[in-house]
Amino acid sequence: MTFENSTNKERLGSIEWLLLLATVCLVVIGVAFISSARSPAEMAEDYSLFRQFYFKQLLFAGLGLSAALIVNLLDYHTLARWSLVFYWACIGLLLLVPLIGVSAGGATRWLNLGLFNFQPSELTKLAFIFMLASFLARPDQELRTVGNFWKAIGMMVLPFLIILKEPDLGSALIFIPVGLVMMFVGNIPPRYLAKLMGGAALLIALVLVDVLFAPKGYQFIQLETYQKQRLMVYFGLDFAPDNATEAERRAARQLQEEKSYQVRQALITVGSGGVWGKGWRQGNQTLKGYLPPGAAHNDFIFSVIAEQKGFIGSATVLVLYGVILFTGIRIASQARDRLGKLLAVGVVTLVFSHVFINIGMNIRLMPVTGVPLPLLSYGGTSVIVSLLAIGVLHNVHLYRRAY
Amino acid sequence: MFTFDQLKQNDVPLRVLALGMLAGLLILLGGLWWVQIISYHRHTDNERNQSYRTVRIPAIRGKILDRDGHVLAENRPSYNVNLYLEELRPQFAEEFRRLRPMREDTNAPAWRRWLGIDTSKAVPVRLTVSQRTALNNRARFNVAARAVQQVSQVIGVEIPFTEEEFTKHFISLRALRMPIIENLDGALLARFLESTALPPSVDLEIDPLRYYPQGRTAAHLVGYLVKDTDSKRDEVSDVTYRLTDYRGNLGLERVFDQELRGRAGVKAVLVNNLGYREAENIWYPNEPGKNLMLTLDLPLQQAAEEALYREVGPDAAGAIIVMDANNGDLYALASAPAYDPNDFIPRISNEKMAAYHDEKTKPMRNRATQENYRPGSVFKIVTALAGLQSGVINERNIHEPFYSPKYIMVGNARFEDEAPIGDYTFERAFIKSSNTYFIHYGLEAGFAAMQRAGMELQFGQSMSLPTRQNNAGNFPTPEWIEQMKVNQGLRWLDGDTANLCIGQGYLDVTPLQVAVMIAAVANGGTIVQPRLVDRIVAQPGLDDDPGPRVMPYETRGRAEFAPEHFALVRKAMRADVANVAPGPNQGTGWRAEVPGMNICAKTGTAENKRPGSSRVDRKDVWFASFAPYEDPKYVVIVMVEGGVFGGTTAAPVAKKIYQAIQKREQSGEFPARQRLVQR
């Protein structure tokens, strides 16, 4: 690294080692526990190294780190100039997904890139942060106009709707907190935000009531069946309607058992870890397939860590995220201008939302949605975009004094 | 906190954001604290419940051995071929894919069709849940049936295997191996072991199975086993699965079940989310059962049974007892007809069960201890002792002739005599078994003297053999008479006493009671406690072996008769066998004489009449004996149902037994372990 030399010292900040350390720790933990979660399957199938998930994750992490490094070579202002292109390119990719995308489990979310399946919605999150930050970086007077406020809302709602259609409720929902927090920090007048938040809260309440309690024929919002079932599981609602016959009720109960299975197993997995955990590559919940093996290495990687390393391990993970998040807030507060601050806040909120939703769903605080845990969950797009986002955060830190 | 200090004081939104995130992380931390630390035990219990199946593993049952360690009951390896379902899982999946209906996919995206890329491909038809389940069941059964078929070809035996049976096992016992053929014999085992064409999901297991190498020999003492599904005390009782276990249902297997059975252990089978077996470990090891060492002598037991079947016929019904006259050790105790305890393992067929519960032949009854018989003339020993003790037979008249007209009138009843008309001394009356003589002197001695003599010799009392197959028989004690008087208005008459004197009437005995009585005569009055179990020994190699538990020798009391009276009876009994020469003084038991053994005996022939009928139904014949005369060691009782006379049917059986005893004595050591009676 050449950032430390004396000529650049005037212009550049130093490397944020704490951020880097926490990031690398999380990546390493992720790789280690992906390997643990996948070990039964990989031992059974005798995969070659290149097909083993932890190795692939390591490759993605390498790619992500390189991308983050490259991002740090250019001032974030330079990058932000391309945000419009970046944003609309991502929207274009999102629109391509239903046409040529790859389907799995009833949803079409991926583009086949040969090496891995690329998930445009992940990248769109970052593009959206750039787009909104650039937009909100304008002078305060302009921000006070209603038109600009609605433009900002539009930027948020467009990808939200496209991704919701995939369907990918979890990824879509992420745009809301990220957008709202950026607007809040970006000096959008609080009265707009208050109205917006109030409206959003009312809307969500109405949607939930409609989805969960409205009788057939009065459900104006058509969620996918599985989405509705997940919500019902989360709120502990009986699957059987009130007027169900005994047979229907039995069938509904069995379905409920099946649908609650993942949530229940995740809770047992986390809970049975205790204080110290059962040890790496130990413990029946993950290794004997009780925690659904298809999800253990991505959406439920936190359960694996919690089972094998206990409360100590899961608290360590939380602390590492805490380090990233609060370093991010400090970076935001020290940023040279509003663009840098908004970029940093966007990234921090993005990471926090993922962490809160994902860990929350592992311990039944949140309903199950397909939101990955940044840096830990298996998935090429997720890990690359997460590292890229942290790279952007670091960029704001690095160029905080540049003029 | 470092972040807050460094934040600009006026940057309220950032502070709010930081606080919000801190709150979020603390909520997560609190949630984790709740789940992982506060509710840890609940989740661990849930985990354990869903991932372990416990299996009760019965302990290896102890052996039953004779006095020299010959085996009466043991365990033999049973070679069972089992199917391991978890090994078949990849094949289940493969077969499912093969069976799954496919369809041509015409739903290719428009742009691919537009580009002219041929996108038609076969894709699986969407199945409903129930269709999927049915298809999965079929696929699993196909795979399992193929494996079974392969085994069947290898060993060359058709193995029955139904889908119903398989599905039942799959649903309820998935974590356990599935037995497909049990108990392979030598040839099949060899074919199985030599084959290289066996699927890997099939393996041979060796399970212990109860085995009675002697078959019917001593079957009534040994007992038999039935399948059992109960937990015994000191065991973990809530287990998911139980392997086949047995419990004793008769005889020693039943009475000493606790000792023989040992203690079952528990193993835990770790299963995966689909219920297939992943690993096993033992949670509680089982403790093997203890061995039972009996007082029986297997060669003598075999000789006794063989003698009965040889001399009387294969359908013989009767009982034989060979007992030590001085300490009650039972050397042989046989009952015929017998059952084969092997027939109950693993379970008895209905036909056999019906045959074993035949009301006429009663093969399950231990005739030596459980059935009532009239002792007939054997009881004249008691009459003789009563007469001698009361003094009606004494020094003066013992050698005086007593004239018998071949019948005697008691009141209005006429008692016939098998013995010929003529003069009888005590000894001649004894060896010719004169009814007239013994009724005469018995009546003269009086019922009270008869009653006392019988009670001294413990008739009407259970002999408390540990097999719990004891029958107390029936003896007219004062209490019994009182009871009969109240219940049935019985008045005891001289005729009843006369019947008692010749071992008929209100008198029922078991062969074991007769053996104890003969032992008392032989040893001079000690009533020995018949002893069957010598010791209970732990399996060799146990860490905390408490040492053998030796069953004590016991006496049941003494029969108070003068020694010289016993001597007179012994002398008469000796003459009964020793007077071999044909003529007026030939003993009824002469056919049993074995040179060198000096056998002493009394024969008996009891008539069984149905109540209210005068026709004799069946004659039960006896040969009650001891030997040698000078220093009695052995008591041999032979009782045959439906014989002709004691001397003709039972005596030859006894002779064979005494020959066997003689052979045993000559071939080596055959001492009594302990002598209770000192002379």
Coordinates of N, CA and C in Angstrom, one line a residue, chain A residues 44-180:
Chain A
A44 N -19.8 -36.4 1.9 CA -20.6 -37.4 1.2 C -20.3 -37.4 -0.3
E45 N -20.2 -36.2 -0.8 CA -20.1 -36.2 -2.3 C -18.7 -36.2 -2.8
D46 N -17.7 -36.0 -1.9 CA -16.3 -36.0 -2.2 C -16.0 -34.9 -3.3
Y47 N -16.4 -33.7 -3.0 CA -16.2 -32.6 -4.0 C -14.7 -32.3 -4.1
S48 N -14.3 -31.9 -5.3 CA -13.0 -31.3 -5.5 C -12.9 -30.0 -4.8
L49 N -11.7 -29.5 -4.6 CA -11.5 -28.3 -3.8 C -12.3 -27.1 -4.4
F50 N -12.3 -27.1 -5.8 CA -12.8 -25.9 -6.4 C -14.4 -25.9 -6.4
R51 N -14.9 -27.0 -6.0 CA -16.4 -27.0 -5.9 C -16.8 -26.9 -4.4
Q52 N -15.8 -26.9 -3.5 CA -16.2 -26.8 -2.1 C -16.6 -25.3 -1.8
F53 N -17.6 -25.2 -1.0 CA -18.2 -23.9 -0.9 C -17.3 -22.9 -0.1
Y54 N -16.5 -23.4 0.9 CA -15.7 -22.5 1.6 C -14.6 -22.0 0.7
F55 N -14.1 -22.8 -0.2 CA -13.1 -22.3 -1.1 C -13.6 -21.3 -2.1
K56 N -14.8 -21.6 -2.6 CA -15.5 -20.6 -3.5 C -15.7 -19.3 -2.7
Q57 N -16.1 -19.4 -1.5 CA -16.3 -18.2 -0.7 C -15.0 -17.4 -0.5
L58 N -14.0 -18.2 -0.3 CA -12.6 -17.5 -0.2 C -12.3 -16.8 -1.5
L59 N -12.6 -17.4 -2.6 CA -12.3 -16.8 -3.9 C -13.2 -15.5 -4.0
F60 N -14.5 -15.6 -3.7 CA -15.3 -14.4 -3.7 C -14.8 -13.3 -2.8
A61 N -14.4 -13.7 -1.6 CA -13.8 -12.7 -0.7 C -12.6 -12.0 -1.3
G62 N -11.8 -12.9 -2.0 CA -10.6 -12.3 -2.6 C -11.0 -11.3 -3.7
L63 N -12.0 -11.7 -4.5 CA -12.5 -10.8 -5.5 C -13.1 -9.5 -4.9
G64 N -13.8 -9.7 -3.8 CA -14.4 -8.6 -3.1 C -13.4 -7.6 -2.6
L65 N -12.4 -8.2 -2.0 CA -11.3 -7.4 -1.4 C -10.6 -6.6 -2.5
S66 N -10.3 -7.3 -3.6 CA -9.7 -6.6 -4.7 C -10.6 -5.5 -5.2
A67 N -11.9 -5.7 -5.3 CA -12.8 -4.7 -5.8 C -12.8 -3.5 -4.8
A68 N -12.8 -3.9 -3.5 CA -12.7 -2.8 -2.5 C -11.5 -2.0 -2.6
L69 N -10.4 -2.7 -2.9 CA -9.1 -2.0 -3.1 C -9.2 -1.0 -4.3
I70 N -9.7 -1.5 -5.4 CA -9.8 -0.7 -6.6 C -10.7 0.5 -6.3
V71 N -11.8 0.3 -5.6 CA -12.7 1.4 -5.2 C -11.9 2.5 -4.5
N72 N -10.9 2.0 -3.7 CA -10.2 3.0 -2.8 C -9.1 3.8 -3.6
L73 N -8.9 3.4 -4.9 CA -7.9 4.1 -5.7 C -8.5 5.4 -6.1
L74 N -9.8 5.5 -6.3 CA -10.4 6.7 -6.8 C -11.2 7.4 -5.7
D75 N -11.1 8.7 -5.7 CA -11.9 9.5 -4.8 C -13.4 9.2 -4.9
Y76 N -14.1 9.2 -3.8 CA -15.5 8.9 -3.9 C -16.3 9.9 -4.8
H77 N -15.8 11.1 -4.9 CA -16.5 12.1 -5.7 C -16.4 11.7 -7.2
T78 N -15.3 11.1 -7.6 CA -15.1 10.6 -8.9 C -16.1 9.5 -9.2
L79 N -16.2 8.6 -8.2 CA -17.1 7.5 -8.3 C -18.6 8.0 -8.4
A80 N -18.9 9.0 -7.6 CA -20.3 9.4 -7.5 C -20.7 10.0 -8.8
R81 N -19.8 10.5 -9.6 CA -20.2 11.0 -10.9 C -20.9 10.0 -11.7
W82 N -20.5 8.8 -11.5 CA -21.1 7.7 -12.3 C -22.3 7.1 -11.6
S83 N -22.8 7.7 -10.6 CA -23.9 7.0 -9.9 C -25.1 6.8 -10.7
L84 N -25.4 7.8 -11.5 CA -26.6 7.7 -12.4 C -26.5 6.5 -13.3
V85 N -25.4 6.4 -13.9 CA -25.1 5.2 -14.8 C -25.3 3.9 -14.0
F86 N -24.6 3.9 -12.9 CA -24.5 2.7 -12.1 C -26.0 2.3 -11.7
Y87 N -26.7 3.3 -11.2 CA -28.1 3.0 -10.8 C -28.9 2.5 -11.9
W88 N -29.0 3.2 -13.0 CA -29.8 2.7 -14.1 C -29.3 1.4 -14.7
A89 N -28.0 1.2 -14.7 CA -27.5 -0.1 -15.2 C -28.1 -1.3 -14.3
C90 N -28.1 -1.0 -13.0 CA -28.6 -2.0 -12.1 C -30.1 -2.2 -12.3
I91 N -30.8 -1.1 -12.5 CA -32.2 -1.3 -12.8 C -32.4 -2.1 -14.0
G92 N -31.6 -1.8 -15.0 CA -31.6 -2.6 -16.3 C -31.4 -4.1 -16.0
L93 N -30.4 -4.4 -15.2 CA -30.1 -5.8 -14.9 C -31.3 -6.4 -14.1
L94 N -31.9 -5.6 -13.2 CA -33.0 -6.2 -12.5 C -34.2 -6.5 -13.5
L95 N -34.3 -5.6 -14.5 CA -35.4 -5.9 -15.5 C -35.1 -7.1 -16.3
L96 N -33.7 -7.4 -16.5 CA -33.3 -8.6 -17.3 C -33.6 -9.9 -16.5
V97 N -33.6 -9.8 -15.2 CA -33.7 -11.0 -14.4 C -34.9 -11.9 -14.8
P98 N -36.1 -11.3 -14.8 CA -37.3 -12.1 -15.1 C -37.2 -12.7 -16.5
L99 N -36.4 -12.1 -17.4 CA -36.4 -12.6 -18.8 C -35.4 -13.8 -18.9
I100 N -34.1 -13.6 -18.4 CA -33.1 -14.6 -18.6 C -32.6 -15.1 -17.3
G101 N -33.3 -14.8 -16.3 CA -32.8 -15.2 -15.0 C -32.9 -16.7 -14.6
V102 N -32.2 -17.0 -13.6 CA -32.2 -18.4 -13.1 C -33.2 -18.5 -12.0
S103 N -34.0 -19.6 -12.0 CA -35.0 -19.7 -10.9 C -34.6 -20.7 -9.9
A104 N -35.0 -20.5 -8.7 CA -34.8 -21.5 -7.6 C -35.8 -21.2 -6.6
G105 N -36.4 -22.3 -6.2 CA -37.4 -22.2 -5.1 C -38.6 -21.3 -5.4
G106 N -39.0 -21.2 -6.6 CA -40.2 -20.4 -6.9 C -39.8 -18.9 -7.2
A107 N -38.6 -18.5 -7.1 CA -38.2 -17.1 -7.3 C -37.2 -17.0 -8.3
T108 N -37.2 -15.9 -9.1 CA -36.2 -15.7 -10.1 C -35.4 -14.5 -9.7
R109 N -34.2 -14.7 -9.2 CA -33.4 -13.6 -8.6 C -32.0 -13.5 -9.2
W110 N -31.6 -14.5 -10.0 CA -30.2 -14.6 -10.3 C -29.9 -14.5 -11.8
L111 N -28.8 -14.0 -12.2 CA -28.3 -14.1 -13.5 C -27.1 -15.0 -13.6
N112 N -27.1 -15.9 -14.6 CA -26.0 -16.9 -14.6 C -24.8 -16.2 -15.2
L113 N -23.7 -16.1 -14.4 CA -22.4 -15.5 -15.0 C -21.4 -16.6 -15.2
G114 N -21.8 -17.9 -15.2 CA -20.8 -18.9 -15.5 C -20.1 -19.3 -14.2
L115 N -19.3 -18.4 -13.7 CA -18.6 -18.7 -12.4 C -19.6 -18.9 -11.3
F116 N -20.5 -17.9 -11.2 CA -21.5 -18.0 -10.2 C -22.7 -17.3 -10.6
N117 N -23.8 -17.5 -9.9 CA -25.1 -16.8 -10.2 C -25.0 -15.5 -9.5
F118 N -25.2 -14.5 -10.3 CA -25.1 -13.1 -9.8 C -26.5 -12.6 -9.5
Q119 N -26.5 -11.9 -8.3 CA -27.8 -11.5 -7.8 C -27.9 -9.9 -8.0
P120 N -28.5 -9.4 -9.0 CA -28.4 -8.0 -9.3 C -29.0 -7.2 -8.1
S121 N -30.0 -7.7 -7.4 CA -30.6 -6.9 -6.3 C -29.6 -6.5 -5.3
E122 N -28.6 -7.3 -5.0 CA -27.5 -7.0 -4.1 C -26.7 -5.8 -4.5
L123 N -26.4 -5.8 -5.8 CA -25.6 -4.7 -6.3 C -26.4 -3.4 -6.4
T124 N -27.7 -3.6 -6.6 CA -28.6 -2.4 -6.7 C -28.6 -1.7 -5.4
K125 N -28.5 -2.4 -4.3 CA -28.5 -1.7 -3.0 C -27.4 -0.7 -2.9
L126 N -26.2 -1.1 -3.4 CA -25.1 -0.2 -3.4 C -25.3 1.0 -4.4
A127 N -25.8 0.6 -5.6 CA -26.1 1.6 -6.6 C -27.1 2.7 -6.1
F128 N -28.1 2.2 -5.3 CA -29.1 3.0 -4.8 C -28.4 4.0 -3.7
I129 N -27.5 3.5 -2.9 CA -26.9 4.3 -1.9 C -26.1 5.5 -2.6
F130 N -25.4 5.1 -3.7 CA -24.7 6.1 -4.5 C -25.6 7.2 -5.1
M131 N -26.7 6.6 -5.7 CA -27.6 7.5 -6.3 C -28.3 8.5 -5.4
L132 N -28.7 7.9 -4.2 CA -29.4 8.8 -3.3 C -28.5 9.8 -2.6
A133 N -27.2 9.3 -2.3 CA -26.2 10.2 -1.7 C -25.9 11.3 -2.6
S134 N -25.7 11.0 -3.9 CA -25.4 12.1 -4.9 C -26.6 13.1 -4.9
F135 N -27.8 12.5 -4.9 CA -29.0 13.3 -5.0 C -29.2 14.2 -3.8
L136 N -28.9 13.6 -2.7 CA -29.2 14.4 -1.4 C -28.0 15.3 -1.1
A137 N -26.9 15.2 -1.9 CA -25.7 16.0 -1.6 C -25.9 17.5 -2.0
R138 N -27.0 17.8 -2.7 CA -27.2 19.1 -3.2 C -27.6 20.1 -2.0
P139 N -27.5 21.4 -2.3 CA -27.7 22.3 -1.2 C -29.1 22.1 -0.5
D140 N -29.1 22.6 0.8 CA -30.3 22.4 1.6 C -31.5 23.0 1.0
Q141 N -31.4 24.2 0.4 CA -32.6 24.8 -0.1 C -33.3 23.9 -1.1
E142 N -32.5 23.3 -2.0 CA -33.1 22.4 -3.0 C -33.8 21.2 -2.3
L143 N -33.2 20.7 -1.2 CA -33.8 19.6 -0.6 C -35.2 19.9 0.0
R144 N -35.4 21.2 0.3 CA -36.7 21.5 0.9 C -37.9 21.4 0.0
T145 N -37.6 21.3 -1.3 CA -38.7 21.3 -2.2 C -39.4 20.0 -2.2
V146 N -40.7 20.0 -2.4 CA -41.5 18.8 -2.3 C -41.1 17.9 -3.5
G147 N -40.8 18.5 -4.6 CA -40.5 17.7 -5.8 C -39.3 16.8 -5.6
N148 N -38.3 17.4 -5.0 CA -37.0 16.6 -4.8 C -37.3 15.5 -3.8
F149 N -38.1 15.8 -2.8 CA -38.4 14.8 -1.8 C -39.1 13.6 -2.5
W150 N -40.0 13.9 -3.4 CA -40.7 12.8 -4.1 C -39.8 12.1 -5.0
K151 N -38.8 12.8 -5.6 CA -37.8 12.2 -6.5 C -37.0 11.1 -5.7
A152 N -36.6 11.6 -4.5 CA -35.8 10.7 -3.6 C -36.7 9.4 -3.3
I153 N -37.9 9.7 -3.0 CA -38.8 8.5 -2.7 C -38.9 7.6 -3.9
G154 N -39.0 8.2 -5.1 CA -39.1 7.4 -6.3 C -37.9 6.5 -6.5
M155 N -36.7 7.1 -6.3 CA -35.5 6.3 -6.4 C -35.5 5.1 -5.5
M156 N -36.1 5.3 -4.4 CA -36.2 4.2 -3.4 C -37.2 3.1 -3.8
V157 N -38.4 3.6 -4.3 CA -39.5 2.7 -4.5 C -39.3 1.9 -5.8
L158 N -38.6 2.5 -6.8 CA -38.5 1.8 -8.1 C -37.8 0.4 -7.9
P159 N -36.5 0.4 -7.4 CA -35.9 -1.0 -7.2 C -36.7 -1.8 -6.2
F160 N -37.3 -1.2 -5.2 CA -38.1 -1.9 -4.2 C -39.2 -2.7 -4.9
L161 N -39.9 -2.1 -5.8 CA -41.0 -2.8 -6.5 C -40.5 -3.9 -7.4
I162 N -39.4 -3.6 -8.2 CA -38.9 -4.6 -9.1 C -38.5 -5.8 -8.3
I163 N -37.8 -5.6 -7.2 CA -37.3 -6.7 -6.5 C -38.4 -7.5 -5.7
L164 N -39.4 -6.7 -5.3 CA -40.6 -7.4 -4.6 C -41.2 -8.3 -5.6
K165 N -41.1 -8.0 -6.9 CA -41.8 -8.8 -7.9 C -41.1 -10.1 -8.2
E166 N -39.8 -10.2 -7.8 CA -39.0 -11.4 -8.2 C -39.5 -12.7 -7.7
P167 N -40.0 -13.0 -6.6 CA -40.2 -12.1 -5.4 C -39.0 -12.3 -4.4
D168 N -38.7 -11.2 -3.8 CA -37.6 -11.2 -2.8 C -37.9 -10.1 -1.8
L169 N -38.9 -10.4 -0.9 CA -39.4 -9.4 0.0 C -38.3 -8.9 0.9
G170 N -37.4 -9.8 1.4 CA -36.3 -9.3 2.3 C -35.4 -8.3 1.6
S171 N -34.9 -8.6 0.4 CA -34.0 -7.7 -0.2 C -34.7 -6.4 -0.6
A172 N -36.0 -6.5 -0.9 CA -36.7 -5.3 -1.3 C -36.9 -4.4 -0.1
L173 N -37.2 -5.0 1.1 CA -37.5 -4.2 2.3 C -36.3 -3.4 2.7
I174 N -35.1 -3.9 2.4 CA -33.8 -3.3 2.9 C -33.8 -1.8 2.4
F175 N -34.4 -1.6 1.2 CA -34.3 -0.2 0.6 C -35.0 0.8 1.5
I176 N -36.0 0.4 2.2 CA -36.7 1.4 3.0 C -35.9 2.0 4.1
P177 N -35.4 1.1 5.0 CA -34.6 1.8 6.1 C -33.4 2.5 5.6
V178 N -32.7 2.0 4.5 CA -31.5 2.6 4.0 C -31.9 4.0 3.5
G179 N -33.0 4.0 2.7 CA -33.4 5.3 2.1 C -33.9 6.3 3.1
L180 N -34.7 5.8 4.1 CA -35.2 6.7 5.1 C -34.1 7.3 6.0

